Coordinates of C-alpha atoms in Angstrom, one line a residue:
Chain A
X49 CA 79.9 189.3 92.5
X50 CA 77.2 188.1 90.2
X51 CA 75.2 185.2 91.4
X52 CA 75.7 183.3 88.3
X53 CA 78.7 183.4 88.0
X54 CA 79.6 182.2 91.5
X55 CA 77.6 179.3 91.0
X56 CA 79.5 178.4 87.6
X57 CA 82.5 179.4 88.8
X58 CA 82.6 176.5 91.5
X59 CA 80.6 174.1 89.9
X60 CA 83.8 174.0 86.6
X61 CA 86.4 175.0 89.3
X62 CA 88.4 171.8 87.7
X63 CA 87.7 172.1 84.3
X64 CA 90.8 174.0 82.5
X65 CA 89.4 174.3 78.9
X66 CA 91.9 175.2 76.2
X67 CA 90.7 176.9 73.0
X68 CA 92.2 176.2 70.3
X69 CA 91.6 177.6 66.8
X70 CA 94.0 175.7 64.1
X71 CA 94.7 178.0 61.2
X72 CA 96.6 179.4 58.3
X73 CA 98.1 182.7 58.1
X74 CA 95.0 184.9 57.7
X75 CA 92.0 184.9 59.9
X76 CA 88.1 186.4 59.1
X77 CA 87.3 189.3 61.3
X78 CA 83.8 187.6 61.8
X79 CA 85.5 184.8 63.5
X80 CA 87.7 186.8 65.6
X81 CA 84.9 189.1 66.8
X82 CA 83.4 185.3 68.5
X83 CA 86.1 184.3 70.0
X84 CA 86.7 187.2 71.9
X85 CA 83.5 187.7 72.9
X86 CA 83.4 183.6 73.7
X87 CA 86.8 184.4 75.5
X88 CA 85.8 187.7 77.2
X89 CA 83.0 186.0 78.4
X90 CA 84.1 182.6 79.8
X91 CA 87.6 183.7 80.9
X92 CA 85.5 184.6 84.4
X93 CA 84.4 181.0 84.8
X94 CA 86.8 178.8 83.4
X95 CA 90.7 178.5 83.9
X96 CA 91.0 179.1 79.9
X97 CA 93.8 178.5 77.9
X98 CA 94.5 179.3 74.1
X99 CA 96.5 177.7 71.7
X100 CA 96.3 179.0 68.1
X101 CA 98.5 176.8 65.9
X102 CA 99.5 177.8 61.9
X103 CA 100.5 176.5 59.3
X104 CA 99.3 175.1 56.0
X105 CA 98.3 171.7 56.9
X106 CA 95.3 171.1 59.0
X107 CA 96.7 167.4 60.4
X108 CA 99.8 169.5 61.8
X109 CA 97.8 171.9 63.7
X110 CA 95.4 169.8 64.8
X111 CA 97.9 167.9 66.1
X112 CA 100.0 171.0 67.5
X113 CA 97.0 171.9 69.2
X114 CA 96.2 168.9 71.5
X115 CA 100.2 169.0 72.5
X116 CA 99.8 172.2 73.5
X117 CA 96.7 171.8 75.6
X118 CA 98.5 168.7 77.0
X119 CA 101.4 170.9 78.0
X120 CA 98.9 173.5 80.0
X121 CA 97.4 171.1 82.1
X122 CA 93.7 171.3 79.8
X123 CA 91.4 168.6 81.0
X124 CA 89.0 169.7 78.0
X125 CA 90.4 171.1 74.4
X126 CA 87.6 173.2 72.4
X127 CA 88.3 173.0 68.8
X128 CA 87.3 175.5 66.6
X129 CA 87.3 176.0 62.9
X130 CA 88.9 179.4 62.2
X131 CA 85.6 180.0 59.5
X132 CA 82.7 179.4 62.3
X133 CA 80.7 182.1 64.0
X134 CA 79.6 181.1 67.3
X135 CA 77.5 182.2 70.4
X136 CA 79.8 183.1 73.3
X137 CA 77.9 181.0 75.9
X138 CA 78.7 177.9 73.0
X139 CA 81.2 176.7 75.4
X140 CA 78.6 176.5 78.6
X141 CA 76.1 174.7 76.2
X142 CA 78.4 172.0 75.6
X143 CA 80.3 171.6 79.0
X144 CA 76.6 171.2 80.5
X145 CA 76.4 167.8 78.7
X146 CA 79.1 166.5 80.7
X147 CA 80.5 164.4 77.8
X148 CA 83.7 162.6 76.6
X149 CA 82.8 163.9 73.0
X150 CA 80.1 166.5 72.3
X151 CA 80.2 169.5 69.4
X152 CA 78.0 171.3 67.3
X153 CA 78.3 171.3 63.5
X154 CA 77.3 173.5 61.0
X155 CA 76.1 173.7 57.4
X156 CA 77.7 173.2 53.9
X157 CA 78.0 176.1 52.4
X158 CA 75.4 175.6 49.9
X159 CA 72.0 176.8 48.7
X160 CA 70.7 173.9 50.5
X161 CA 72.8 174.4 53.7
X162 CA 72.5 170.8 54.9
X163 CA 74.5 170.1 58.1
X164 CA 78.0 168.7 58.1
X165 CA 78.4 165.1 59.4
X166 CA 76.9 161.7 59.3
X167 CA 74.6 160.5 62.2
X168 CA 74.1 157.2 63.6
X169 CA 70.6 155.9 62.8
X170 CA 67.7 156.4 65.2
X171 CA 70.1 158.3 67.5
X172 CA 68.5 161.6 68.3
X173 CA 68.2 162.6 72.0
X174 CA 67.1 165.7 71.2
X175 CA 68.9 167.8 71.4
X176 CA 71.8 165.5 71.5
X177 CA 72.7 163.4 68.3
X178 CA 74.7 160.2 67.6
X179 CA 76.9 160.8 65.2
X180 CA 78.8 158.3 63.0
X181 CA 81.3 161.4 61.9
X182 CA 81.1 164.8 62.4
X183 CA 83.7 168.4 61.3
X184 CA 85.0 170.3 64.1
X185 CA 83.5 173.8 63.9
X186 CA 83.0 173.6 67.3
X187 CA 83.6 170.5 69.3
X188 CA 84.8 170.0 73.1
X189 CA 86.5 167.1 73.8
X190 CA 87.8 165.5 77.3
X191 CA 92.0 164.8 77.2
X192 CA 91.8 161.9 79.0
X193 CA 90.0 160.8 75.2
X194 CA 93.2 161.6 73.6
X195 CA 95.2 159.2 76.0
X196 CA 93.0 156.0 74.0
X197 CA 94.4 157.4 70.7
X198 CA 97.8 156.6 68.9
X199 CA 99.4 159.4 67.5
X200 CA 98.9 160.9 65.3
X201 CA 95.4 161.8 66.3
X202 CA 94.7 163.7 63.3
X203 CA 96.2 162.5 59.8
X204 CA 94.9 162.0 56.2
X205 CA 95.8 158.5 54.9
X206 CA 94.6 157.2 52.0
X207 CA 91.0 155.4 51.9
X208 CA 92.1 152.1 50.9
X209 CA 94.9 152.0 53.6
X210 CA 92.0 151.8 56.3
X211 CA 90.1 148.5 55.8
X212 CA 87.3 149.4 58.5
X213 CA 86.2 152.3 55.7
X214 CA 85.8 149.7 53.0
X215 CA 86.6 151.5 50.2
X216 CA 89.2 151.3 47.0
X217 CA 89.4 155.0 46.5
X218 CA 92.5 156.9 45.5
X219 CA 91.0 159.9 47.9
X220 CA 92.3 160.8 51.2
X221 CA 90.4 160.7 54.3
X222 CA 89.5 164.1 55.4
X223 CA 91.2 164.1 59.4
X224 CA 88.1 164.7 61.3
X225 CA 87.2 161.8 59.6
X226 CA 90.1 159.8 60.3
X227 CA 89.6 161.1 64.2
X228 CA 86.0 159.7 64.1
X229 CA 86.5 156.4 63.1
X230 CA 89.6 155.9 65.4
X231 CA 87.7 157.5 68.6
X232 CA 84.6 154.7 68.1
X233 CA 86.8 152.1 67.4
X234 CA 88.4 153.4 71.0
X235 CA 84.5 152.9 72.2
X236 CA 83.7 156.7 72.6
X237 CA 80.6 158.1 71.3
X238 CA 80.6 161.0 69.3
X239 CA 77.6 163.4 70.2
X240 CA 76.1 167.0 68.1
X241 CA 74.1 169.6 70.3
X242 CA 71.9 169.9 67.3
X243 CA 70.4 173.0 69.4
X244 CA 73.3 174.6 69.3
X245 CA 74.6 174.0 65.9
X246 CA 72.0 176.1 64.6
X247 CA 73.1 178.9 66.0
X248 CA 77.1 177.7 64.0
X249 CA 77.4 180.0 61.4
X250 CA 80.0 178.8 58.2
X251 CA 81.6 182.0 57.3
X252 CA 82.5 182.3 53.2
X253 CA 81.1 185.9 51.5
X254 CA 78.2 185.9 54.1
X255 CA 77.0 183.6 57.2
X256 CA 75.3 180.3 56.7
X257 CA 73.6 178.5 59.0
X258 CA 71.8 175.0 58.8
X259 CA 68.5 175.8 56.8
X260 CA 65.2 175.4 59.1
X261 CA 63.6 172.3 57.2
X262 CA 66.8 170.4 58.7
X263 CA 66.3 170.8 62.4
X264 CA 62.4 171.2 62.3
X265 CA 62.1 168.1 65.2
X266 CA 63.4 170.9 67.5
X267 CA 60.6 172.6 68.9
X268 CA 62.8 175.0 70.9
X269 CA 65.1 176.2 68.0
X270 CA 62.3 178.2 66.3
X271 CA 62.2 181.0 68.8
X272 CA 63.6 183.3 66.6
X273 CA 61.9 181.8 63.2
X274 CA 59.8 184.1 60.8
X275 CA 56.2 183.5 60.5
Chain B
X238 CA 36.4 189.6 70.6
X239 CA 40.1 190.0 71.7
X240 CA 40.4 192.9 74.0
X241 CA 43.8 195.0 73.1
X242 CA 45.2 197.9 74.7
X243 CA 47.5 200.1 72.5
X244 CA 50.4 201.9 74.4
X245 CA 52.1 204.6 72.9
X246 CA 54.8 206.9 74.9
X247 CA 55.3 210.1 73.7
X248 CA 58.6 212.4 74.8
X249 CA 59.9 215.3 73.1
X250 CA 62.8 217.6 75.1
X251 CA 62.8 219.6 71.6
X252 CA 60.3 222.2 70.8
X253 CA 59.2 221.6 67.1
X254 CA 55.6 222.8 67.5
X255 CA 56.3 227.0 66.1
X256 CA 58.2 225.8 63.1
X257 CA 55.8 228.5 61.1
X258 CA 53.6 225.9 60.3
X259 CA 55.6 223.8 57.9
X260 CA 54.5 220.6 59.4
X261 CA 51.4 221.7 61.0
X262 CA 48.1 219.9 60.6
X263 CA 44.5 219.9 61.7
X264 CA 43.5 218.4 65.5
X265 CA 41.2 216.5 64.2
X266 CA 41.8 213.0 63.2
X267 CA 43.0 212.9 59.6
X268 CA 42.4 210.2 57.1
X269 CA 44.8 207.2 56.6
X270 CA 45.7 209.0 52.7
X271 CA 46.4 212.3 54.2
X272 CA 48.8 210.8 56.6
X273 CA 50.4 208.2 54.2
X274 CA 51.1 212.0 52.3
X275 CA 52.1 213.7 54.8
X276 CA 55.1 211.1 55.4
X277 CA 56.4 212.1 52.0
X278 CA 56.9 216.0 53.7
X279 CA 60.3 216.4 54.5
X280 CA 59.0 218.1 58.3
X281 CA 56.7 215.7 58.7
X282 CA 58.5 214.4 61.5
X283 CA 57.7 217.4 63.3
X284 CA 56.3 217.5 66.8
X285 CA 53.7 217.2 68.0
X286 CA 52.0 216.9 64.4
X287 CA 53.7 213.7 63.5
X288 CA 52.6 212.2 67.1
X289 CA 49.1 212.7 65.3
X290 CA 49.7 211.2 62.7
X291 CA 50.6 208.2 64.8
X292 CA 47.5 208.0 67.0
X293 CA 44.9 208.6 64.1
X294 CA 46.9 205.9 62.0
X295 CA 46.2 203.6 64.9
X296 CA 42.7 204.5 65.7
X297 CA 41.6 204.1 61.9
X298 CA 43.1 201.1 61.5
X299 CA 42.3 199.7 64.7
X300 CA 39.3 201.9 66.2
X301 CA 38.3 198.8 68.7
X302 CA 41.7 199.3 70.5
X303 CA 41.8 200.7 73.4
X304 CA 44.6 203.4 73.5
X305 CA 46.6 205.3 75.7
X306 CA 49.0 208.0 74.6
X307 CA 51.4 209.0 77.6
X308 CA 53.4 211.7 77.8
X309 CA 56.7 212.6 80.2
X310 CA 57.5 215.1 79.7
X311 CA 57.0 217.0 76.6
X312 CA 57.6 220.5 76.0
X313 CA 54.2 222.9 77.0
X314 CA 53.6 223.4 73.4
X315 CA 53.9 220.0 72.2
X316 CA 51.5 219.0 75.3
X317 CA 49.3 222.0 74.6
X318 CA 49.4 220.3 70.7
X319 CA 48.2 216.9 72.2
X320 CA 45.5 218.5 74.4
X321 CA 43.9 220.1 71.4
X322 CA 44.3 216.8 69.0
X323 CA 42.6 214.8 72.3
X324 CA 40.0 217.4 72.9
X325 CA 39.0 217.4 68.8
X326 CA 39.9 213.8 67.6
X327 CA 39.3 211.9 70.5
X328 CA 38.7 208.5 70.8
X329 CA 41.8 207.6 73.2
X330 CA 43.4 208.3 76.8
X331 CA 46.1 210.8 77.2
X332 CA 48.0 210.7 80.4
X333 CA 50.3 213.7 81.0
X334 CA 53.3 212.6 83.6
X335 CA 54.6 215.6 85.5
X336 CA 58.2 214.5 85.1
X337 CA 60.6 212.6 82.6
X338 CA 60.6 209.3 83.4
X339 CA 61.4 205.6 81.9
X340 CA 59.3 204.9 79.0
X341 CA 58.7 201.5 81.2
X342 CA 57.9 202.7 83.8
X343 CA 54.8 204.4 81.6
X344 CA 54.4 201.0 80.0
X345 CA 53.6 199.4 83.3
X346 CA 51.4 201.6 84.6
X347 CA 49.4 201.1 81.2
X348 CA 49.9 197.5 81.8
X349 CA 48.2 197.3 84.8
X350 CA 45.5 199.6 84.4
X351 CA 44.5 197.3 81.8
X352 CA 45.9 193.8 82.7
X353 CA 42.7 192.5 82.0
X354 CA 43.2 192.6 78.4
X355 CA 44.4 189.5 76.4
X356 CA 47.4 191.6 74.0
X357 CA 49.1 194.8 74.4
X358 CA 50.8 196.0 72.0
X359 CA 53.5 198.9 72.3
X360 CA 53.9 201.4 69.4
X361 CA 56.4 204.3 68.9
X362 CA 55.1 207.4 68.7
X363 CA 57.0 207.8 64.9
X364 CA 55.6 204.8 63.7
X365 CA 52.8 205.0 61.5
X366 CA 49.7 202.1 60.8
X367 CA 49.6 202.0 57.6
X368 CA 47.2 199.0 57.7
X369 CA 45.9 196.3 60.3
X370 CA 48.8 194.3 60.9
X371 CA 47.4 193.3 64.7
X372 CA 44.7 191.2 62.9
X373 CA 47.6 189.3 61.4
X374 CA 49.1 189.1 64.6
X375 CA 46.0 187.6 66.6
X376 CA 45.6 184.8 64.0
X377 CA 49.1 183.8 64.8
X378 CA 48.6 184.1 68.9
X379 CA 45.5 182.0 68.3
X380 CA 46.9 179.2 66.0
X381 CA 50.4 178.8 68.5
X382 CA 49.9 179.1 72.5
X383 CA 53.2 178.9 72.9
X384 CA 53.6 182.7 70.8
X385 CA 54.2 185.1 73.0
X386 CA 55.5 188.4 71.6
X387 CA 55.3 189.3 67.3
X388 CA 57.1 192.0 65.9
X389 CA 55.8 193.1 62.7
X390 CA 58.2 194.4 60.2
X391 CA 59.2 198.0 60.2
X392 CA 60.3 200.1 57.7
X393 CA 60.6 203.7 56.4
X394 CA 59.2 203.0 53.0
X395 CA 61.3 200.6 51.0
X396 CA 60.5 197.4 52.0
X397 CA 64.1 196.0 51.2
X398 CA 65.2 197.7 54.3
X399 CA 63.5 196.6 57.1
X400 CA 65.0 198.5 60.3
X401 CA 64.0 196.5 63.5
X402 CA 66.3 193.6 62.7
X403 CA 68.7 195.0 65.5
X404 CA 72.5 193.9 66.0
X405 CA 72.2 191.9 68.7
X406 CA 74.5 190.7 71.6
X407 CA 74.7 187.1 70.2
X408 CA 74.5 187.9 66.5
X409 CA 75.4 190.6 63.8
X410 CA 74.5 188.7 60.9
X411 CA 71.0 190.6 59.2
X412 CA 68.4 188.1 58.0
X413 CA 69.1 189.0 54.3
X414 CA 65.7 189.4 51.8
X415 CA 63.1 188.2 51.7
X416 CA 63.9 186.9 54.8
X417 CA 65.8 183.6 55.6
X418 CA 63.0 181.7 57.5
X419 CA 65.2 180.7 59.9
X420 CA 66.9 184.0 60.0
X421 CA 69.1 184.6 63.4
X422 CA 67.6 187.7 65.3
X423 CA 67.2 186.9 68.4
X424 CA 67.1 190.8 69.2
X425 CA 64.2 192.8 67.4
X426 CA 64.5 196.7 68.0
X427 CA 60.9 197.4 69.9
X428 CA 59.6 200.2 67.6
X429 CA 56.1 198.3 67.7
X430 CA 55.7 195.1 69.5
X431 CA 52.5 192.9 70.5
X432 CA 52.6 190.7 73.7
X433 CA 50.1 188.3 74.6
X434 CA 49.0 189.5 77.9
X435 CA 50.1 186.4 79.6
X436 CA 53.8 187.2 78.8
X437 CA 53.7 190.3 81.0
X438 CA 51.3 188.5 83.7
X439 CA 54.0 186.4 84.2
X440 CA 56.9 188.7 84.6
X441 CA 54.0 191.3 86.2
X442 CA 55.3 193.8 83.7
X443 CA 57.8 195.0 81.3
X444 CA 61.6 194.7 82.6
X445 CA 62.3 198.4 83.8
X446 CA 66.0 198.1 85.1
X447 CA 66.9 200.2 82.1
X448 CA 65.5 203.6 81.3
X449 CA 64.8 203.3 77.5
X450 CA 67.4 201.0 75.9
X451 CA 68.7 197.5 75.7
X452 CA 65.3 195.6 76.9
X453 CA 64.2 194.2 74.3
X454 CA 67.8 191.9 74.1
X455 CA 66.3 190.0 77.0
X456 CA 62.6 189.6 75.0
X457 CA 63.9 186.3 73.6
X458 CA 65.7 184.6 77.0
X459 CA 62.4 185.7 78.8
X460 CA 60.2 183.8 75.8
X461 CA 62.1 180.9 76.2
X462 CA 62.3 180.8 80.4
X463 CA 58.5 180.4 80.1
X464 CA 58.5 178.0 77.4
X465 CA 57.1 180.8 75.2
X466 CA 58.2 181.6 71.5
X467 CA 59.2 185.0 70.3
X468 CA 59.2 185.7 66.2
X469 CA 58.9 188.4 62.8
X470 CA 55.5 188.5 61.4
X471 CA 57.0 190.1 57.7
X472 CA 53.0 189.8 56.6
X473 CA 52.4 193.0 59.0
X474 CA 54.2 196.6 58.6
X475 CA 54.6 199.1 59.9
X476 CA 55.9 202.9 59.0
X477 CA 59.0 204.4 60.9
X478 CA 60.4 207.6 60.8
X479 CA 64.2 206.8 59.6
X480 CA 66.1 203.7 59.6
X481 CA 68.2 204.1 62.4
X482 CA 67.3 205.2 66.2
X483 CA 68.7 208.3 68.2
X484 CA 70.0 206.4 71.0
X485 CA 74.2 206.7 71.0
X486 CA 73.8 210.2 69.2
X487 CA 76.1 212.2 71.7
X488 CA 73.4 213.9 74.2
X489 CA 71.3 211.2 73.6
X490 CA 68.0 211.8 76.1
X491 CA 68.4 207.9 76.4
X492 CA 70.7 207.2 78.6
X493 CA 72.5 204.7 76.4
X494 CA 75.7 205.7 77.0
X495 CA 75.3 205.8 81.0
X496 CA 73.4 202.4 81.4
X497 CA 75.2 200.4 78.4
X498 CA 77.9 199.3 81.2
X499 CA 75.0 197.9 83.1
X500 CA 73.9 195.8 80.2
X501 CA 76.9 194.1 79.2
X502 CA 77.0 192.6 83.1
X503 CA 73.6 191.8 82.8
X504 CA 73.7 190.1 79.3
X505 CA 76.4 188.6 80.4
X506 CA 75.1 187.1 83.4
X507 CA 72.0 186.2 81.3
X508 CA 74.0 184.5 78.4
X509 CA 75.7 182.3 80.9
X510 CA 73.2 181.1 82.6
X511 CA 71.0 180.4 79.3
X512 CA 74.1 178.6 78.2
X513 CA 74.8 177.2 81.2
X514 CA 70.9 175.5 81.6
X515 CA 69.6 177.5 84.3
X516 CA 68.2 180.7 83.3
X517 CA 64.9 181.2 84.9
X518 CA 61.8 183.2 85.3
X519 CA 63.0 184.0 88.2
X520 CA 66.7 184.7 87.4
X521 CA 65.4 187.1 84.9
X522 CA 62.9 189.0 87.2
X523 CA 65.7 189.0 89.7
X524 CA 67.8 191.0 86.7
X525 CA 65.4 193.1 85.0
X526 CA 63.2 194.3 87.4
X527 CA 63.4 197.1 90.2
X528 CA 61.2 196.8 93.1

């Protein structure tokens, strides 16, 4: 047997890492070519389970999800957003970290193609990131974080019902959000592979992925830039 | 002055060198317009005449290069074709193998014959010069010592096509036009390639586990396990025959189909352990070299 793999093999021989991809209905083919080639490749090194949970509302699934993993014994839950493209090794890029909390985001889906989330100040440890809040295109997180959170872990109050937020808005609090704020008030830190999240594609008509000027401070992540 | 060697294979199991001189040409070395013309002739992919055009593109673009055309193994009248075109035009090596072998295994011995150069650059034998895009190339080695390998761009004549932006193992997505700086392509298609000599010192040669296909996936992982960088050059262009390559036609000389087993464990393997943090040098060598 491969070398490699061996040695991955028993070094995560206690990790069981559920995947799970909340959706609705209908799923892009662009995602589901990466998760079976992030599947196909990681089923030989992890004890992987899946948990795909639909329905209209984001919260529910969410929520759905992290029973499910609870029910198959996961001691890590990868969430990823159903409209991400991502490298199959993703998973072995952010296990490495060994963290409570570590993801990679990806960019709006605008001309300017900014990334997603709000980092803490001065908290770059390249290529790691502090981050304030962050979306869940592709984020591991340990159970045992889950088991510091009252349910339910995922929900979309209202602004003005959360006084730490200190705002009068009439708007809802988008759940990753909500998760963010309830996770650091729990005393976890939230951490972005920044490395990684440019290689998080945000599916709409085509791919886009966080534009260059954005990650520039990362030496390594212009192997494959244009001269 | 940078010394560069120029390797270009040729192999040809078809015999296109009687076609009643559609395609033929002179041996002597033709002028860069007469070959830019000739690519508009619907033949003029012809062998061994468009293997001409190749080398005299190079040599009048580039006449300081030092290059070696090597061939394994042709057909008797496209070698006899070559012999002539060496014999009149002159001006480089031409190394006849007495077998078919790996394409790599050609590029090596070129390598090491001439490891004391400081680039070498690799140049199918359908791509034409059009102008000096290795000039371009150099500027960029000697502004970034981190630069390992440039690819300029390649295309058969309509420059909103480029062809060597290759589906790769890790990404499908092309780098739409005019090229998104930060375009994802960590796999270039090696129609023409320049390496900065170190590069190959390092791995003491081009990976040769593979018989024509599937290297140049690894170019990037191998870049980065030596803290090198690998990138597009869209300033420098080159001509090539066609958008597409031959390599899964059914009968393919290529051996796609029989090794492409081979590199899914390998990319694998490799795509784990980059993940992972622990791909190497000396993983890689381990991979994608024979002894």
């Amino acid at each position: 047997m491969d070398e490699i793999l061996v040695e991955l093999r028993e070094k995560y021989k206690d990790r069981h890492v559920v995947v799970a991809w909340p959706s609705a209905e209908h799923i892009d083919c662009r995602f589901s070519d990466s998760l079976l080639e992030l599947v196909a490749q990681n089923l030989s090194v992890f004890n992987l389970g899946l948990a795909h949970t639909i329905s209209s509302r984001i919260t529910v699934n969410r929520n759905q999800a992290v029973e499910k993993a609870r029910s198959l014994g996961a001691t890590d839950i990868l969430f990823i957003d159903a409209d991400s493209r991502f490298p199959a090794n993703g998973l072995l890029q952010l296990i490495k970290h060994d963290l409570d909390i570590v993801g990679a985001t990806t960019c709006r889906r605008n001309e300017e193609r900014v990334p997603v989330g709000v980092p803490m100040e001065g908290a770059l440890q390249a290529p790691l990131m502090e981050m304030r809040m962050m979306g869940f295109p592709f984020m591991l997180i340990k159970m045992h974080v889950f088991d510091a959170l009252q349910k339910p872990y995922f929900a979309e109050p209202p602004r003005r019902l959360i006084p730490a937020m200190n705002l009068v808005s009439d708007e809802v609090v988008g759940e990753d959000e909500y998760w963010c704020h309830n996770v650091r008030a729990a005393g976890f830190k939230i951490w972005c592979d920044m490395r990684l999240s440019t290689e998080i594609g945000h599916i709409g008509t085509d791919v886009k992925y966080i534009a260059q000027e954005h990650v520039h401070y990362l030496e390594s992540v212009k192997t494959t830039e244009a001269l | 002055m940078s010394k560069i060697v120029c390797f270009v294979p040729t192999y040809s199991p078809v015999d296109e060198a009687v076609r009643n001189g559609i395609s033929t040409r002179p041996f002597t070395r033709l002028p860069q317009n007469e070959i830019l013309a000739r690519l508009q002739n619907s033949h003029g992919r012809d062998k061994p005449w468009m293997y001409m055009d190749a080398i005299d593109s190079i040599k009048n673009v580039r006449p300081d290069i030092q290059l070696v055309v090597a061939d394994a193994k042709s057909t008797e009248s496209i070698r006899a074709g070559l012999s002539s075109h060496h014999m009149q035009a002159g001006g480089y090596i031409l190394e006849f193998y007495n077998d078919r072998q790996s394409q790599w295994k050609l590029f090596n011995d070129v390598y090491k014959a001439h490891e004391d150069c400081d680039y070498f650059v690799y140049s199918s034998s359908d791509v034409i010069w059009p102008a000096d895009w290795v000039a371009e190339a150099t500027k960029e080695f000697e502004k970034n010592p981190k630069l390992q390998i440039l690819f300029p761009l390649v295309s058969c004549g309509d420059g909103n096509i480029p062809c060597q932006v290759a589906k790769g193992p890790r990404d499908e997505d092309p780098i739409p036009p005019p090229y998104d700086p930060h375009g994802k392509a960590p796999v270039l298609n090696a129609y023409v390639m320049i390496f900065r000599m170190d590069f190959l010192r390092a791995y003491g040669g081009y990976p040769n586990v593979f018989r024509n296909c599937f290297t140049e996936s690894f170019l990037a992982y191998m870049c980065q396990a030596i803290g090198g960088e690998m990138r597009l050059l869209p300033r420098g262009w080159c001509w090539h025959w066609s958008l597409g390559d031959k390599w899964e036609e059914n009968g393919s000389h290529y051996y796609f189909n029989q090794e492409h087993a081979l590199f899914q464990t390998i990319i694998n393997s490799v795509q784990m352990a980059q993940g992972a943090g622990t791909l190497t040098k000396e993983v890689l060598r381990k991979k994608l070299y024979k002894a």
